[in-house]
PDB file of N, CA, C and O in Angstrom:
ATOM      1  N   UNK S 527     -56.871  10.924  10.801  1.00 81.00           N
ATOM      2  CA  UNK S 527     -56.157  11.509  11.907  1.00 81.00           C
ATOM      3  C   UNK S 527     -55.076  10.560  12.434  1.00 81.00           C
ATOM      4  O   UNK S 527     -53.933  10.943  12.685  1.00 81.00           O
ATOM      5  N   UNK S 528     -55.546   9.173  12.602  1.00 84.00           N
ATOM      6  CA  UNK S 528     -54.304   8.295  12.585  1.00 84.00           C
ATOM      7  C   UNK S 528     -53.246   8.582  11.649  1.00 84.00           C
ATOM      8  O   UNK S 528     -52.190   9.077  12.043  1.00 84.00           O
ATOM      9  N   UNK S 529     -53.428   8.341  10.593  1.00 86.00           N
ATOM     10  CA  UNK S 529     -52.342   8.502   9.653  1.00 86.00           C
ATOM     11  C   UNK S 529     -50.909   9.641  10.111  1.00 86.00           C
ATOM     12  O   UNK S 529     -49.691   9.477  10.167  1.00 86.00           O
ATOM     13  N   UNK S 530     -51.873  10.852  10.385  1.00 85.00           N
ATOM     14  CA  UNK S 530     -50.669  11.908  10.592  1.00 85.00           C
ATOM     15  C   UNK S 530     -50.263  11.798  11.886  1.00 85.00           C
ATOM     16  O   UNK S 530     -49.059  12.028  11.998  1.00 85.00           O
ATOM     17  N   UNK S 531     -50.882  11.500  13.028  1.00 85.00           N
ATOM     18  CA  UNK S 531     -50.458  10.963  14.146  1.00 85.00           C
ATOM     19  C   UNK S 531     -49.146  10.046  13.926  1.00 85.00           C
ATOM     20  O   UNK S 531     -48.078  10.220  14.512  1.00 85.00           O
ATOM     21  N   UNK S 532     -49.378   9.192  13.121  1.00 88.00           N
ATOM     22  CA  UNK S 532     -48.109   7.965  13.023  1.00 88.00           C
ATOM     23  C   UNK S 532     -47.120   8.512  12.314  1.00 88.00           C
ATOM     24  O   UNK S 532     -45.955   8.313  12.659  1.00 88.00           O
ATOM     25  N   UNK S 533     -47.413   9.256  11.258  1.00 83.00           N
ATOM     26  CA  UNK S 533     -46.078   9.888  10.513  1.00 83.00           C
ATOM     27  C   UNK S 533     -45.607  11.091  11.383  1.00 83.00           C
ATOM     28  O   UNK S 533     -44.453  11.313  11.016  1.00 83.00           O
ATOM     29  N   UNK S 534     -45.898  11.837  12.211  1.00 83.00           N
ATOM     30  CA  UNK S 534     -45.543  12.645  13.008  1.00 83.00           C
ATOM     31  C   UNK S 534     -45.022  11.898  14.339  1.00 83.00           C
ATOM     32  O   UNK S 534     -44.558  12.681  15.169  1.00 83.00           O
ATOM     33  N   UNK S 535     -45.008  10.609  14.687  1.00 81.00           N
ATOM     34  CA  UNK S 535     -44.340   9.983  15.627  1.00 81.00           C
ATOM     35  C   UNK S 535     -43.276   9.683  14.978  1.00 81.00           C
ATOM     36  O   UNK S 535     -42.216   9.900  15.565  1.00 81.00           O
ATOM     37  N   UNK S 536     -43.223   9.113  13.620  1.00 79.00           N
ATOM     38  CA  UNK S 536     -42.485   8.181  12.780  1.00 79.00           C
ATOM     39  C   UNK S 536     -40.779   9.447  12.933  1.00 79.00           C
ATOM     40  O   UNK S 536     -39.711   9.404  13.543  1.00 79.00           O
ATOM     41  N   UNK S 537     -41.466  10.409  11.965  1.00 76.00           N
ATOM     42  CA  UNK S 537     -40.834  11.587  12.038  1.00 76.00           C
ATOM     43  C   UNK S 537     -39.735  12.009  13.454  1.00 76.00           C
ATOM     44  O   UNK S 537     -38.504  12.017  13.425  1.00 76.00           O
ATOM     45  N   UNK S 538     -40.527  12.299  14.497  1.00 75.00           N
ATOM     46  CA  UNK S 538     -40.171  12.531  15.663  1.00 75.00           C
ATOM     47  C   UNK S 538     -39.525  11.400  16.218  1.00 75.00           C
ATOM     48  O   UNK S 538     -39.187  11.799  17.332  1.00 75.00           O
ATOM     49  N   UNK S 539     -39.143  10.195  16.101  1.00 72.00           N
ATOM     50  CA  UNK S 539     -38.158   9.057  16.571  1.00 72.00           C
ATOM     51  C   UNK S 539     -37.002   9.186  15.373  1.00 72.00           C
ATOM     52  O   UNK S 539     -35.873   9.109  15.857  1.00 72.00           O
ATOM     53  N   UNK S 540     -37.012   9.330  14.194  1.00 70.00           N
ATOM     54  CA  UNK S 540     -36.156   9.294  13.655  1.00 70.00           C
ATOM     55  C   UNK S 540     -35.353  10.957  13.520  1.00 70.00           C
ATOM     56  O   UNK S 540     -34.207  11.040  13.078  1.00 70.00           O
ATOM     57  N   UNK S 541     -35.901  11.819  13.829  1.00 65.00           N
ATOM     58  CA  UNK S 541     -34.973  12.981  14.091  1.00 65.00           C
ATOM     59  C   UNK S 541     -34.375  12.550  15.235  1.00 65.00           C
ATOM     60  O   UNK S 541     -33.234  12.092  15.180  1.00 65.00           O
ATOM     61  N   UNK S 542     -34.934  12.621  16.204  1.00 59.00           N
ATOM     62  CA  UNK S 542     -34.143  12.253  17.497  1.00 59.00           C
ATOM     63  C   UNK S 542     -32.834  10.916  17.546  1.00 59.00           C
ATOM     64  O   UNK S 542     -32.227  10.637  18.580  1.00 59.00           O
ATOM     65  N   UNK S 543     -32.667  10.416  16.571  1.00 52.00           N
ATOM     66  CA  UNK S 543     -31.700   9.268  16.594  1.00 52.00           C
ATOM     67  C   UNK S 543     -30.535  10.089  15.907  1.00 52.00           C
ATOM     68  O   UNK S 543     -29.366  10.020  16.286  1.00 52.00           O
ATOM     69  N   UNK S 544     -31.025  10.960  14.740  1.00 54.00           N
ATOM     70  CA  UNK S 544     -30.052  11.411  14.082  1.00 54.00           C
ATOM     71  C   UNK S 544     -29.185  12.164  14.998  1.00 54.00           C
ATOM     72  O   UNK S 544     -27.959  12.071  15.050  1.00 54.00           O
ATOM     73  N   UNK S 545     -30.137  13.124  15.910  1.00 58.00           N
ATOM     74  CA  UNK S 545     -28.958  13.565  16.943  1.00 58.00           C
ATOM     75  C   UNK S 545     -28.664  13.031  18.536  1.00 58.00           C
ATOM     76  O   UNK S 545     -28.416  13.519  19.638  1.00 58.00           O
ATOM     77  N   UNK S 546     -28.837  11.864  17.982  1.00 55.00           N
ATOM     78  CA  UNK S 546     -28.531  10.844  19.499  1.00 55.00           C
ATOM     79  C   UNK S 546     -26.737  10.787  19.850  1.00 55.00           C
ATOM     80  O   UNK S 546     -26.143  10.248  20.784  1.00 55.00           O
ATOM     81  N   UNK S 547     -26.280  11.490  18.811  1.00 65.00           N
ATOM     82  CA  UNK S 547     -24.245  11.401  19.307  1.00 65.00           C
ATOM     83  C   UNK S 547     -24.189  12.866  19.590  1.00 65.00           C
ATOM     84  O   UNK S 547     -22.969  12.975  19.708  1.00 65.00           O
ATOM     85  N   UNK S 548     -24.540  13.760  19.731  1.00 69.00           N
ATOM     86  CA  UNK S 548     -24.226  14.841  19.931  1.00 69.00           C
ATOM     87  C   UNK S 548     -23.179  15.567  19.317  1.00 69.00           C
ATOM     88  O   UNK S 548     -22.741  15.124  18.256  1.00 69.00           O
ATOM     89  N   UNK S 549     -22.552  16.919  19.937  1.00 74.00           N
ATOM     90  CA  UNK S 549     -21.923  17.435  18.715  1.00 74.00           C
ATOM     91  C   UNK S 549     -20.240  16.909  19.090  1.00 74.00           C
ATOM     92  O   UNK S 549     -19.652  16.806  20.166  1.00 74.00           O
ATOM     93  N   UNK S 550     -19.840  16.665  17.765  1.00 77.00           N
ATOM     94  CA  UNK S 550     -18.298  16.115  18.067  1.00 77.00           C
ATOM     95  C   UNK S 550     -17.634  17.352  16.940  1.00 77.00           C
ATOM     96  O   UNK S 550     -18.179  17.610  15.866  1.00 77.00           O
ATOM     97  N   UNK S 551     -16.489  17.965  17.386  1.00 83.00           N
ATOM     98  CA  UNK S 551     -15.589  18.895  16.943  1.00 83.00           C
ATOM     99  C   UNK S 551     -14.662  18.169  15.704  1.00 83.00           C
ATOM    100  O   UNK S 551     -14.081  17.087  15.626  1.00 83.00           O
ATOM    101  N   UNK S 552     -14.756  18.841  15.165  1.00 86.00           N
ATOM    102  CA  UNK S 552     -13.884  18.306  13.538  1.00 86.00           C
ATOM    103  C   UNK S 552     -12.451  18.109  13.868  1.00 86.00           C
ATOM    104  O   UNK S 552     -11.963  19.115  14.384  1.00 86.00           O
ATOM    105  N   UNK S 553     -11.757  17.266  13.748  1.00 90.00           N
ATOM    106  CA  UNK S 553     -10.274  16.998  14.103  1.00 90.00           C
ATOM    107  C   UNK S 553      -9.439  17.905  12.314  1.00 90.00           C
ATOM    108  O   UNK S 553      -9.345  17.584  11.129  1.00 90.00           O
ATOM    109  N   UNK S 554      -9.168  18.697  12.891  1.00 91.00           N
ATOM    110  CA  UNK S 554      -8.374  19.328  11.722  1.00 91.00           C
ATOM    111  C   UNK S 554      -6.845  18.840  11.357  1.00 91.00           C
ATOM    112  O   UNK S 554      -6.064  19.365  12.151  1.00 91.00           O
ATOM    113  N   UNK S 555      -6.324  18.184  10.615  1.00 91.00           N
ATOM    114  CA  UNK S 555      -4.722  17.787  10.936  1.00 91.00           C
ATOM    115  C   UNK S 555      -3.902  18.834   9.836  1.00 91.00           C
ATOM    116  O   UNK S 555      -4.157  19.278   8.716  1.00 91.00           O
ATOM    117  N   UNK S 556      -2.749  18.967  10.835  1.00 90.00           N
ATOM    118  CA  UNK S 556      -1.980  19.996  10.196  1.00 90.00           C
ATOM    119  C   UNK S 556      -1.289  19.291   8.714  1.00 90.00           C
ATOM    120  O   UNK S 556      -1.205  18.211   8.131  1.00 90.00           O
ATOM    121  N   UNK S 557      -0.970  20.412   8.613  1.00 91.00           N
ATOM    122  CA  UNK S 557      -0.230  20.268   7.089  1.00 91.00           C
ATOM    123  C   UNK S 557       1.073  18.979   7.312  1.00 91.00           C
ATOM    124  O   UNK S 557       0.898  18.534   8.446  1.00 91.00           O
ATOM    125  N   UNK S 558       1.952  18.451   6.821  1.00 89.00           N
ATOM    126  CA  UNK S 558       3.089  17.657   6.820  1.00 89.00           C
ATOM    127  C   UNK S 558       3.887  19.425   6.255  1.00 89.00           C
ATOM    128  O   UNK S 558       3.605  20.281   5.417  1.00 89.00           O
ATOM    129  N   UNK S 559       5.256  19.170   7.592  1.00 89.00           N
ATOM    130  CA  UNK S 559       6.172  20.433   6.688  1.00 89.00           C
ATOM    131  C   UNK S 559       7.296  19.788   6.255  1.00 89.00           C
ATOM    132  O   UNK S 559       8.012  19.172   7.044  1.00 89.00           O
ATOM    133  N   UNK S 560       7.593  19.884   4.750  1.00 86.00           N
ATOM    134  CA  UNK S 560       9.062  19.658   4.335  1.00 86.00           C
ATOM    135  C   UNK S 560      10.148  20.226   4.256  1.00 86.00           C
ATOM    136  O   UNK S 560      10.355  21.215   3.554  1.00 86.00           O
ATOM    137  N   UNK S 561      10.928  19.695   4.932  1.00 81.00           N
ATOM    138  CA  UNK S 561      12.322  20.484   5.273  1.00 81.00           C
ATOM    139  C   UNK S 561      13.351  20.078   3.910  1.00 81.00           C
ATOM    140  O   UNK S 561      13.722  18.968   3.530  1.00 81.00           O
ATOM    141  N   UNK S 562      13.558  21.059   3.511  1.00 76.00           N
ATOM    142  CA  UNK S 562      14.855  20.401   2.291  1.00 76.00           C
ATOM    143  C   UNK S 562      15.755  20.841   2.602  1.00 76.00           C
ATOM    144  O   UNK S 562      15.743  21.898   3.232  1.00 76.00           O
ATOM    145  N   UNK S 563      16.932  20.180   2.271  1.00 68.00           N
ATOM    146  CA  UNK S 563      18.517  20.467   3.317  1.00 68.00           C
ATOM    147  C   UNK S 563      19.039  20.908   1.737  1.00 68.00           C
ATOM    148  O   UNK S 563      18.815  20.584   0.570  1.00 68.00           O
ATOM    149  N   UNK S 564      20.028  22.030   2.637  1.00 62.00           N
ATOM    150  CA  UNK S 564      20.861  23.063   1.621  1.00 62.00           C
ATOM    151  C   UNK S 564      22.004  22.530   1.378  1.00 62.00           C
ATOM    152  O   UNK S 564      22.386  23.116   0.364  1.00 62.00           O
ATOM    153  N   UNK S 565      22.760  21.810   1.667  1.00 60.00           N
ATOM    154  CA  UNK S 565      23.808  20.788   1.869  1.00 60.00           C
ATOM    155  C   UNK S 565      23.812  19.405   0.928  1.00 60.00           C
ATOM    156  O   UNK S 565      22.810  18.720   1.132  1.00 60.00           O
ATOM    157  N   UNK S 566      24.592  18.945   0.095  1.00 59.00           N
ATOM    158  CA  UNK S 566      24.609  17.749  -0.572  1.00 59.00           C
ATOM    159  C   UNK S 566      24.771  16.895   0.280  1.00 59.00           C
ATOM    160  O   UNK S 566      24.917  17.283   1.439  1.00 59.00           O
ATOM    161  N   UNK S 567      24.792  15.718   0.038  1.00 60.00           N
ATOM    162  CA  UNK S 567      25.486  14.315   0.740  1.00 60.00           C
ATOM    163  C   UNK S 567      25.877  13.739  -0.201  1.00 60.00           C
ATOM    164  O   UNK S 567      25.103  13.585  -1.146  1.00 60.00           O
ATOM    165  N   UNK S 568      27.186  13.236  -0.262  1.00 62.00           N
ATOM    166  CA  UNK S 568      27.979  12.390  -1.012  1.00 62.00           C
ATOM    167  C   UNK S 568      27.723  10.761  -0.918  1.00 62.00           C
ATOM    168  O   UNK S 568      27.771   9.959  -1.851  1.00 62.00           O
ATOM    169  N   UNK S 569      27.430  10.492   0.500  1.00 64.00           N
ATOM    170  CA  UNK S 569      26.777   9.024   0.936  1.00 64.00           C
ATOM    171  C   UNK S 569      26.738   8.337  -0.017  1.00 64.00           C
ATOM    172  O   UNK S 569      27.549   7.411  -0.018  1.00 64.00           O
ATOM    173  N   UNK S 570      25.794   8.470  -1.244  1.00 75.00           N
ATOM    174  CA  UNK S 570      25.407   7.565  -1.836  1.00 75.00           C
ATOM    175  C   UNK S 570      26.101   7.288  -3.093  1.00 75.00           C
ATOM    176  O   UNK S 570      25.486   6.560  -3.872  1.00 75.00           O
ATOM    177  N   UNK S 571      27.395   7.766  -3.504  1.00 83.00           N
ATOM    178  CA  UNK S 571      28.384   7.372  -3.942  1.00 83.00           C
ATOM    179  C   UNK S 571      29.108   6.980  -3.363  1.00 83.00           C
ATOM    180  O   UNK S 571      29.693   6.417  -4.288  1.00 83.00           O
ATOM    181  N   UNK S 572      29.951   6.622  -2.126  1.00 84.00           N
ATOM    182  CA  UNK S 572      31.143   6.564  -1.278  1.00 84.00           C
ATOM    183  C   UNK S 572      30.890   4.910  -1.165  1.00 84.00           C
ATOM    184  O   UNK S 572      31.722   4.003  -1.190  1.00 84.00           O
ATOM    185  N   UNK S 573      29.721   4.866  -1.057  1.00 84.00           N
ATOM    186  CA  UNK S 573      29.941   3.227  -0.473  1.00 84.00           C
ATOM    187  C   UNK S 573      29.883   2.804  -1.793  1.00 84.00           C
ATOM    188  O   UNK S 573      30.739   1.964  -1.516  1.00 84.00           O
ATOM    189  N   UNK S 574      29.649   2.577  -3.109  1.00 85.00           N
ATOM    190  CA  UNK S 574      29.656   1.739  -4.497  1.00 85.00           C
ATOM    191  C   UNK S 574      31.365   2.195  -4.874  1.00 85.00           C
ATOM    192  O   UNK S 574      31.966   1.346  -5.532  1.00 85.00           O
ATOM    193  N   UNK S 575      32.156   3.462  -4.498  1.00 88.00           N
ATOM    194  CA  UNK S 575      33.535   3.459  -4.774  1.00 88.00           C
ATOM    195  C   UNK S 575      34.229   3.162  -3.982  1.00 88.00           C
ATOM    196  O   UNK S 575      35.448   3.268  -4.110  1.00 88.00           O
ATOM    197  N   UNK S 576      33.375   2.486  -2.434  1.00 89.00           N
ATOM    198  CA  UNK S 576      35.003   1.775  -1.807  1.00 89.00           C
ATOM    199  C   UNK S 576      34.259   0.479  -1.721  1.00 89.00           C
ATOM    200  O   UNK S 576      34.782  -0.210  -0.845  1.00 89.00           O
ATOM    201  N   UNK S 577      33.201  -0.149  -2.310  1.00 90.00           N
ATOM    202  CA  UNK S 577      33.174  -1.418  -3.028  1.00 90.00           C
ATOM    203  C   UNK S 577      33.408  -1.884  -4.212  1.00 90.00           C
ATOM    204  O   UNK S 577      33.039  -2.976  -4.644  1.00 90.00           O
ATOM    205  N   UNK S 578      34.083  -0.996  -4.815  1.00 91.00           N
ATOM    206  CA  UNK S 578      34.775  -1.113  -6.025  1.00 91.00           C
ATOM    207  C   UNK S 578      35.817  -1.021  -5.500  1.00 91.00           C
ATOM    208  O   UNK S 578      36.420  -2.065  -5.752  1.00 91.00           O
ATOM    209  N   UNK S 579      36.562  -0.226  -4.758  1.00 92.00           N
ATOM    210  CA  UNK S 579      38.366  -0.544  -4.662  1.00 92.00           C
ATOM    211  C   UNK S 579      38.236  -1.914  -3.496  1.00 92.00           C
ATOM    212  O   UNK S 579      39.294  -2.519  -3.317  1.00 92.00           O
ATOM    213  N   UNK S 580      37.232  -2.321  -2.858  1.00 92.00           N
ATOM    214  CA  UNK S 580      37.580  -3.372  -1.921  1.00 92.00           C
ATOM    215  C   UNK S 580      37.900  -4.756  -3.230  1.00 92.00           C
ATOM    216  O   UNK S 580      38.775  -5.618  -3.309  1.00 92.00           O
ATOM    217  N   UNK S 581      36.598  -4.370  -4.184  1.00 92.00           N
ATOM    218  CA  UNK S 581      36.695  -5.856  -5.282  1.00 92.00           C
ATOM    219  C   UNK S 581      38.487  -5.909  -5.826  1.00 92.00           C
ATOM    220  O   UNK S 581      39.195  -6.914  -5.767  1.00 92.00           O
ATOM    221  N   UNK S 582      38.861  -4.709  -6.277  1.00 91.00           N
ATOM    222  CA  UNK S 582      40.256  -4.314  -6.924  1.00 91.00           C
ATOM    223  C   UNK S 582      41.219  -5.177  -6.122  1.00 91.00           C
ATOM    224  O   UNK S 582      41.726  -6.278  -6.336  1.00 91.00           O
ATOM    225  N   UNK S 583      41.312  -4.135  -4.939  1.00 90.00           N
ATOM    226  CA  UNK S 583      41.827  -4.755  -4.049  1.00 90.00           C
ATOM    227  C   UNK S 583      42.281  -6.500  -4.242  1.00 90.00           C
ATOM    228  O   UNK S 583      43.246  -7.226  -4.479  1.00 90.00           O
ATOM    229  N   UNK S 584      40.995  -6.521  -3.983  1.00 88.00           N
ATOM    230  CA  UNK S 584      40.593  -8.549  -3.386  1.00 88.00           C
ATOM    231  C   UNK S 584      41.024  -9.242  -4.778  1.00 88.00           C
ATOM    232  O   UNK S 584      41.324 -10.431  -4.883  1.00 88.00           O
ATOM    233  N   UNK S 585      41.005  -8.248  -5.889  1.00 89.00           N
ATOM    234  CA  UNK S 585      41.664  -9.154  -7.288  1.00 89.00           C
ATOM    235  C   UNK S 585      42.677  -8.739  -7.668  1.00 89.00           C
ATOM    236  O   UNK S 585      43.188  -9.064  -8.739  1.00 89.00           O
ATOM    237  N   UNK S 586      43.341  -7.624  -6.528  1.00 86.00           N
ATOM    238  CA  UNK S 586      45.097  -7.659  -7.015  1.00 86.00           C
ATOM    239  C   UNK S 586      45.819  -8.867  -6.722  1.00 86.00           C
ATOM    240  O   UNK S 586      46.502  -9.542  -7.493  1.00 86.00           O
ATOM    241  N   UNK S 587      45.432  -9.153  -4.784  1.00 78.00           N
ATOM    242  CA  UNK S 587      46.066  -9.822  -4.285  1.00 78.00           C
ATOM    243  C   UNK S 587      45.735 -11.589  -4.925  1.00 78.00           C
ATOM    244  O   UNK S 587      45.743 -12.518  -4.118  1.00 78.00           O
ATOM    245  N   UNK S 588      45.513 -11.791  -6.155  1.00 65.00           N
ATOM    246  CA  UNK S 588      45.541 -13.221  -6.628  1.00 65.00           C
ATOM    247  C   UNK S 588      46.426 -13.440  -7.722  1.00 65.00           C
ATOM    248  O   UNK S 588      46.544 -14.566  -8.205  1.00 65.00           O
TER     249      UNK S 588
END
């Protein structure tokens, strides 16, 4: 009768710890939305062709 006495305490302290935090709500995070632009940008040519006419430039005038 001891025996099940102790495993039925044993039992009963360790359920009770499991729900010792209570209930916490799931944090759901939204999606990431990607916006893609309909429009080119030239940007990333403009500056390597007016650092090429600045070099020109800088090796006419020698």
């Amino acid at each position: 009768m001891k025996k099940i006495a102790t495993i039925a305490l044993a039992l009963g302290l360790t359920g009770s710890a499991a729900f010792a935090g209570g209930y916490t709500a799931p944090v759901v995070e939204p999606e990431p939305v990607v916006v893609q632009q309909s429009s080119s940008s030239n940007a990333g040519i403009i500056i390597p062709v007016l650092l090429l006419v600045a070099v020109a430039v800088a090796a006419s005038n020698n």
